[in-house]
Amino acid sequence: MSDVFSDLLESYRQIWNNRKLTEHDNSAEQVLKEAIKRELEDANSHPRIRKSWKDKYYSATKRVAESGISNEHKVGLIELHIEIAEQLNKDSMES
């Protein structure tokens, strides 16, 4: 299973090649999920220009779908985006 996340992380790096994604002591799964969460939260943008996680979800999944990575990796990355978006939605409903 860790090979799957390593492959997905490599594909993610191909799409967002300007992002620094260091693994240190974290697994590829942890690094990838944290990167997607930060992306959907728009944490890399200045607070005044941040978009909603829903807007970021749309643009991120569109970017994945239009990328040149394999269809298998596209599906895997989009599934992870869905998983994390559902968690963000749940968290926003609770607060």
N, CA, C and O atoms as a DFTB+ gen file, in Angstrom:
380 C
 N C O
     1  1       0.825      -1.201       0.000
     2  2       0.000       0.000       0.000
     3  2       0.865       1.260       0.000
     4  3       0.506       2.261      -0.620
     5  1       2.005       1.210       0.696
     6  2       2.850       2.391       0.726
     7  2       3.412       2.704      -0.654
     8  3       3.674       3.866      -0.963
     9  1       3.602       1.673      -1.496
    10  2       4.055       1.912      -2.866
    11  2       3.021       2.703      -3.651
    12  3       3.370       3.547      -4.477
    13  1       1.748       2.429      -3.390
    14  2       0.674       3.158      -4.064
    15  2       0.765       4.638      -3.713
    16  3       0.684       5.488      -4.600
    17  1       0.931       4.955      -2.440
    18  2       1.018       6.347      -2.015
    19  2       2.309       7.002      -2.512
    20  3       2.314       8.190      -2.834
    21  1       3.380       6.249      -2.575
    22  2       4.623       6.793      -3.129
    23  2       4.428       7.175      -4.591
    24  3       4.870       8.237      -5.028
    25  1       3.762       6.300      -5.344
    26  2       3.486       6.590      -6.752
    27  2       2.554       7.792      -6.895
    28  3       2.764       8.647      -7.756
    29  1       1.526       7.853      -6.051
    30  2       0.600       8.990      -6.109
    31  2       1.299      10.287      -5.722
    32  3       1.037      11.334      -6.313
    33  1       2.179      10.223      -4.744
    34  2       2.927      11.407      -4.333
    35  2       3.813      11.894      -5.475
    36  3       3.934      13.098      -5.703
    37  1       4.423      10.973      -6.182
    38  2       5.254      11.351      -7.324
    39  2       4.400      12.009      -8.413
    40  3       4.827      12.991      -9.021
    41  1       3.213      11.485      -8.661
    42  2       2.311      12.099      -9.645
    43  2       1.858      13.478      -9.181
    44  3       1.766      14.407      -9.983
    45  1       1.576      13.612      -7.889
    46  2       1.187      14.908      -7.329
    47  2       2.310      15.916      -7.536
    48  3       2.061      17.072      -7.879
    49  1       3.538      15.474      -7.329
    50  2       4.698      16.353      -7.529
    51  2       4.817      16.786      -8.989
    52  3       5.250      17.904      -9.268
    53  1       4.436      15.914      -9.917
    54  2       4.487      16.265     -11.337
    55  2       3.483      17.357     -11.668
    56  3       3.761      18.241     -12.478
    57  1       2.319      17.294     -11.043
    58  2       1.265      18.280     -11.315
    59  2       1.586      19.607     -10.629
    60  3       1.463      20.671     -11.236
    61  1       1.995      19.540      -9.373
    62  2       2.325      20.742      -8.610
    63  2       3.825      20.755      -8.372
    64  3       4.285      20.575      -7.244
    65  1       4.585      20.969      -9.437
    66  2       6.024      20.815      -9.360
    67  2       6.727      21.922      -8.578
    68  3       7.915      21.793      -8.284
    69  1       6.043      22.982      -8.241
    70  2       6.688      24.051      -7.473
    71  2       6.463      23.904      -5.966
    72  3       6.906      24.755      -5.195
    73  1       5.792      22.855      -5.543
    74  2       5.550      22.644      -4.115
    75  2       6.666      21.812      -3.502
    76  3       7.108      20.815      -4.073
    77  1       7.104      22.238      -2.342
    78  2       8.098      21.462      -1.613
    79  2       7.356      20.473      -0.724
    80  3       6.597      20.859       0.165
    81  1       7.588      19.214      -0.977
    82  2       6.925      18.162      -0.212
    83  2       7.995      17.243       0.351
    84  3       8.394      16.267      -0.285
    85  1       8.445      17.565       1.534
    86  2       9.493      16.764       2.155
    87  2       8.880      15.701       3.038
    88  3       7.890      15.936       3.729
    89  1       9.480      14.538       3.003
    90  2       8.921      13.407       3.733
    91  2       9.489      13.259       5.138
    92  3       8.773      12.837       6.047
    93  1      10.751      13.596       5.333
    94  2      11.427      13.434       6.633
    95  2      11.037      12.098       7.254
    96  3      11.362      11.049       6.699
    97  1      10.359      12.112       8.377
    98  2       9.966      10.873       9.061
    99  2       8.533      10.484       8.740
   100  3       8.026       9.503       9.284
   101  1       7.871      11.233       7.867
   102  2       6.483      10.944       7.535
   103  2       6.402       9.989       6.351
   104  3       7.286       9.957       5.495
   105  1       5.331       9.221       6.320
   106  2       5.105       8.318       5.196
   107  2       4.627       9.114       3.992
   108  3       4.182      10.254       4.127
   109  1       4.719       8.513       2.822
   110  2       4.230       9.153       1.598
   111  2       2.742       9.471       1.735
   112  3       2.279      10.506       1.256
   113  1       1.997       8.585       2.386
   114  2       0.565       8.810       2.592
   115  2       0.332      10.073       3.418
   116  3      -0.504      10.900       3.055
   117  1       1.051      10.230       4.511
   118  2       0.891      11.398       5.376
   119  2       1.259      12.682       4.638
   120  3       0.549      13.682       4.737
   121  1       2.355      12.658       3.906
   122  2       2.808      13.833       3.170
   123  2       1.777      14.229       2.124
   124  3       1.446      15.407       1.989
   125  1       1.269      13.249       1.386
   126  2       0.302      13.513       0.328
   127  2      -1.010      14.049       0.890
   128  3      -1.543      15.036       0.382
   129  1      -1.529      13.416       1.921
   130  2      -2.794      13.867       2.504
   131  2      -2.665      15.267       3.108
   132  3      -3.584      16.077       2.989
   133  1      -1.549      15.552       3.744
   134  2      -1.340      16.883       4.316
   135  2      -1.221      17.930       3.211
   136  3      -1.731      19.042       3.352
   137  1      -0.552      17.581       2.118
   138  2      -0.421      18.509       0.989
   139  2      -1.780      18.815       0.369
   140  3      -2.069      19.964       0.035
   141  1      -2.603      17.799       0.219
   142  2      -3.936      17.999      -0.358
   143  2      -4.795      18.830       0.593
   144  3      -5.539      19.706       0.152
   145  1      -4.697      18.561       1.883
   146  2      -5.466      19.337       2.860
   147  2      -5.069      20.804       2.819
   148  3      -5.932      21.682       2.806
   149  1      -3.766      21.075       2.799
   150  2      -3.288      22.462       2.724
   151  2      -3.757      23.124       1.432
   152  3      -4.113      24.302       1.409
   153  1      -3.748      22.339       0.366
   154  2      -4.199      22.860      -0.922
   155  2      -5.681      23.247      -0.861
   156  3      -6.055      24.337      -1.295
   157  1      -6.520      22.361      -0.327
   158  2      -7.956      22.642      -0.268
   159  2      -8.279      23.761       0.716
   160  3      -9.245      24.499       0.522
   161  1      -7.485      23.889       1.760
   162  2      -7.675      24.989       2.717
   163  2      -7.079      26.286       2.193
   164  3      -7.228      27.337       2.816
   165  1      -6.405      26.217       1.055
   166  2      -5.743      27.366       0.434
   167  2      -4.733      27.977       1.398
   168  3      -4.560      29.194       1.450
   169  1      -4.075      27.116       2.155
   170  2      -3.137      27.567       3.189
   171  2      -1.881      28.215       2.619
   172  3      -1.152      28.890       3.346
   173  1      -1.619      28.020       1.341
   174  2      -0.432      28.601       0.736
   175  2      -0.668      30.021       0.237
   176  3       0.257      30.666      -0.258
   177  1      -1.893      30.509       0.363
   178  2      -2.237      31.858      -0.098
   179  2      -2.371      32.814       1.084
   180  3      -2.581      32.399       2.224
   181  1      -2.247      34.077       0.785
   182  2      -2.443      35.097       1.809
   183  2      -3.898      35.036       2.281
   184  3      -4.795      34.832       1.462
   185  1      -4.152      35.206       3.580
   186  2      -5.513      35.083       4.109
   187  2      -6.574      35.945       3.405
   188  3      -7.730      35.537       3.303
   189  1      -6.186      37.129       2.921
   190  2      -7.175      37.996       2.285
   191  2      -7.603      37.525       0.897
   192  3      -8.637      37.957       0.386
   193  1      -6.820      36.650       0.291
   194  2      -7.190      36.206      -1.055
   195  2      -7.544      34.721      -1.111
   196  3      -7.688      34.160      -2.197
   197  1      -7.685      34.088       0.041
   198  2      -8.008      32.663       0.072
   199  2      -9.397      32.410      -0.495
   200  3     -10.329      33.193      -0.312
   201  1      -9.495      31.278      -1.195
   202  2     -10.773      30.827      -1.739
   203  2     -11.343      29.768      -0.805
   204  3     -10.627      29.226       0.037
   205  1     -12.612      29.478      -0.952
   206  2     -13.232      28.435      -0.134
   207  2     -12.675      27.069      -0.538
   208  3     -12.167      26.899      -1.646
   209  1     -12.775      26.108       0.365
   210  2     -12.283      24.779       0.056
   211  2     -13.063      24.185      -1.107
   212  3     -12.521      23.367      -1.851
   213  1     -14.311      24.572      -1.280
   214  2     -15.108      24.052      -2.398
   215  2     -14.565      24.568      -3.732
   216  3     -14.469      23.811      -4.699
   217  1     -14.214      25.839      -3.784
   218  2     -13.619      26.399      -5.004
   219  2     -12.269      25.726      -5.282
   220  3     -11.960      25.382      -6.423
   221  1     -11.487      25.546      -4.240
   222  2     -10.185      24.916      -4.409
   223  2     -10.333      23.447      -4.825
   224  3      -9.535      22.943      -5.615
   225  1     -11.346      22.767      -4.299
   226  2     -11.597      21.376      -4.679
   227  2     -11.873      21.285      -6.184
   228  3     -11.315      20.436      -6.879
   229  1     -12.729      22.161      -6.664
   230  2     -13.060      22.175      -8.092
   231  2     -11.809      22.401      -8.938
   232  3     -11.558      21.649      -9.880
   233  1     -11.035      23.414      -8.618
   234  2      -9.859      23.723      -9.439
   235  2      -8.794      22.627      -9.330
   236  3      -8.113      22.328     -10.311
   237  1      -8.647      22.030      -8.151
   238  2      -7.650      20.973      -7.970
   239  2      -8.027      19.716      -8.745
   240  3      -7.183      19.131      -9.424
   241  1      -9.283      19.296      -8.650
   242  2      -9.679      18.087      -9.365
   243  2      -9.667      18.311     -10.876
   244  3      -9.377      17.391     -11.641
   245  1      -9.978      19.521     -11.300
   246  2      -9.905      19.835     -12.727
   247  2      -8.455      19.749     -13.194
   248  3      -8.173      19.208     -14.263
   249  1      -7.551      20.278     -12.401
   250  2      -6.131      20.244     -12.752
   251  2      -5.629      18.799     -12.824
   252  3      -4.863      18.453     -13.723
   253  1      -6.056      17.963     -11.886
   254  2      -5.670      16.543     -11.905
   255  2      -6.228      15.882     -13.163
   256  3      -5.503      15.180     -13.869
   257  1      -7.500      16.102     -13.443
   258  2      -8.146      15.469     -14.600
   259  2      -7.486      15.872     -15.916
   260  3      -7.407      15.064     -16.841
   261  1      -7.018      17.100     -16.004
   262  2      -6.418      17.601     -17.243
   263  2      -4.918      17.335     -17.336
   264  3      -4.292      17.659     -18.345
   265  1      -4.341      16.749     -16.294
   266  2      -2.903      16.505     -16.281
   267  2      -2.530      15.332     -17.188
   268  3      -3.391      14.615     -17.698
   269  1      -1.240      15.162     -17.369
   270  2      -0.735      14.094     -18.216
   271  2      -0.385      12.814     -17.478
   272  3       0.238      11.923     -18.055
   273  1      -0.775      12.706     -16.206
   274  2      -0.469      11.489     -15.449
   275  2      -1.425      10.374     -15.877
   276  3      -2.403      10.625     -16.581
   277  1      -1.142       9.162     -15.454
   278  2      -1.981       8.018     -15.838
   279  2      -3.386       8.158     -15.268
   280  3      -3.593       8.808     -14.243
   281  1      -4.338       7.543     -15.942
   282  2      -5.721       7.585     -15.467
   283  2      -5.859       6.960     -14.084
   284  3      -6.659       7.421     -13.269
   285  1      -5.088       5.919     -13.820
   286  2      -5.112       5.275     -12.511
   287  2      -4.694       6.262     -11.412
   288  3      -5.305       6.305     -10.344
   289  1      -3.661       7.043     -11.679
   290  2      -3.203       8.026     -10.696
   291  2      -4.170       9.198     -10.598
   292  3      -4.348       9.763      -9.520
   293  1      -4.791       9.566     -11.706
   294  2      -5.808      10.617     -11.656
   295  2      -6.927      10.211     -10.716
   296  3      -7.343      10.986      -9.855
   297  1      -7.411       8.992     -10.887
   298  2      -8.503       8.502     -10.034
   299  2      -8.059       8.462      -8.573
   300  3      -8.806       8.877      -7.687
   301  1      -6.858       7.968      -8.320
   302  2      -6.351       7.899      -6.944
   303  2      -6.250       9.262      -6.290
   304  3      -6.641       9.430      -5.135
   305  1      -5.730      10.237      -7.018
   306  2      -5.606      11.583      -6.455
   307  2      -6.968      12.230      -6.255
   308  3      -7.193      12.904      -5.249
   309  1      -7.867      12.036      -7.189
   310  2      -9.212      12.603      -7.027
   311  2      -9.930      11.947      -5.860
   312  3     -10.647      12.625      -5.124
   313  1      -9.756      10.648      -5.673
   314  2     -10.356       9.978      -4.510
   315  2      -9.819      10.565      -3.208
   316  3     -10.577      10.751      -2.257
   317  1      -8.532      10.856      -3.156
   318  2      -7.965      11.482      -1.956
   319  2      -8.513      12.887      -1.758
   320  3      -8.785      13.288      -0.626
   321  1      -8.679      13.637      -2.830
   322  2      -9.284      14.971      -2.725
   323  2     -10.712      14.863      -2.183
   324  3     -11.120      15.666      -1.344
   325  1     -11.459      13.885      -2.653
   326  2     -12.836      13.680      -2.161
   327  2     -12.813      13.353      -0.672
   328  3     -13.574      13.932       0.104
   329  1     -11.946      12.432      -0.274
   330  2     -11.847      12.034       1.135
   331  2     -11.558      13.237       2.035
   332  3     -12.193      13.416       3.074
   333  1     -10.615      14.036       1.631
   334  2     -10.221      15.183       2.455
   335  2     -11.276      16.278       2.403
   336  3     -11.518      16.944       3.410
   337  1     -11.907      16.478       1.252
   338  2     -12.988      17.464       1.144
   339  2     -14.162      17.065       2.035
   340  3     -14.777      17.920       2.672
   341  1     -14.470      15.786       2.082
   342  2     -15.549      15.323       2.970
   343  2     -15.208      15.603       4.427
   344  3     -16.082      15.984       5.206
   345  1     -13.954      15.417       4.797
   346  2     -13.544      15.704       6.171
   347  2     -13.640      17.192       6.465
   348  3     -14.112      17.582       7.533
   349  1     -13.199      18.028       5.533
   350  2     -13.303      19.483       5.708
   351  2     -14.759      19.909       5.836
   352  3     -15.086      20.773       6.650
   353  1     -15.626      19.312       5.043
   354  2     -17.054      19.617       5.110
   355  2     -17.617      19.219       6.469
   356  3     -18.373      19.972       7.083
   357  1     -17.244      18.034       6.929
   358  2     -17.696      17.558       8.247
   359  2     -17.215      18.494       9.349
   360  3     -17.975      18.857      10.246
   361  1     -15.943      18.879       9.272
   362  2     -15.383      19.789      10.277
   363  2     -16.090      21.136      10.282
   364  3     -16.331      21.711      11.343
   365  1     -16.427      21.644       9.086
   366  2     -17.096      22.955       9.007
   367  2     -18.534      22.873       9.515
   368  3     -19.068      23.862      10.018
   369  1     -19.157      21.718       9.391
   370  2     -20.524      21.544       9.888
   371  2     -20.545      21.483      11.416
   372  3     -21.521      21.893      12.045
   373  1     -19.470      20.970      12.005
   374  2     -19.385      20.827      13.458
   375  2     -19.030      22.129      14.154
   376  3     -19.291      22.286      15.347
   377  1     -18.435      23.064      13.421
   378  2     -18.033      24.306      14.082
   379  2     -19.015      25.415      13.880
   380  3     -18.808      26.521      14.379
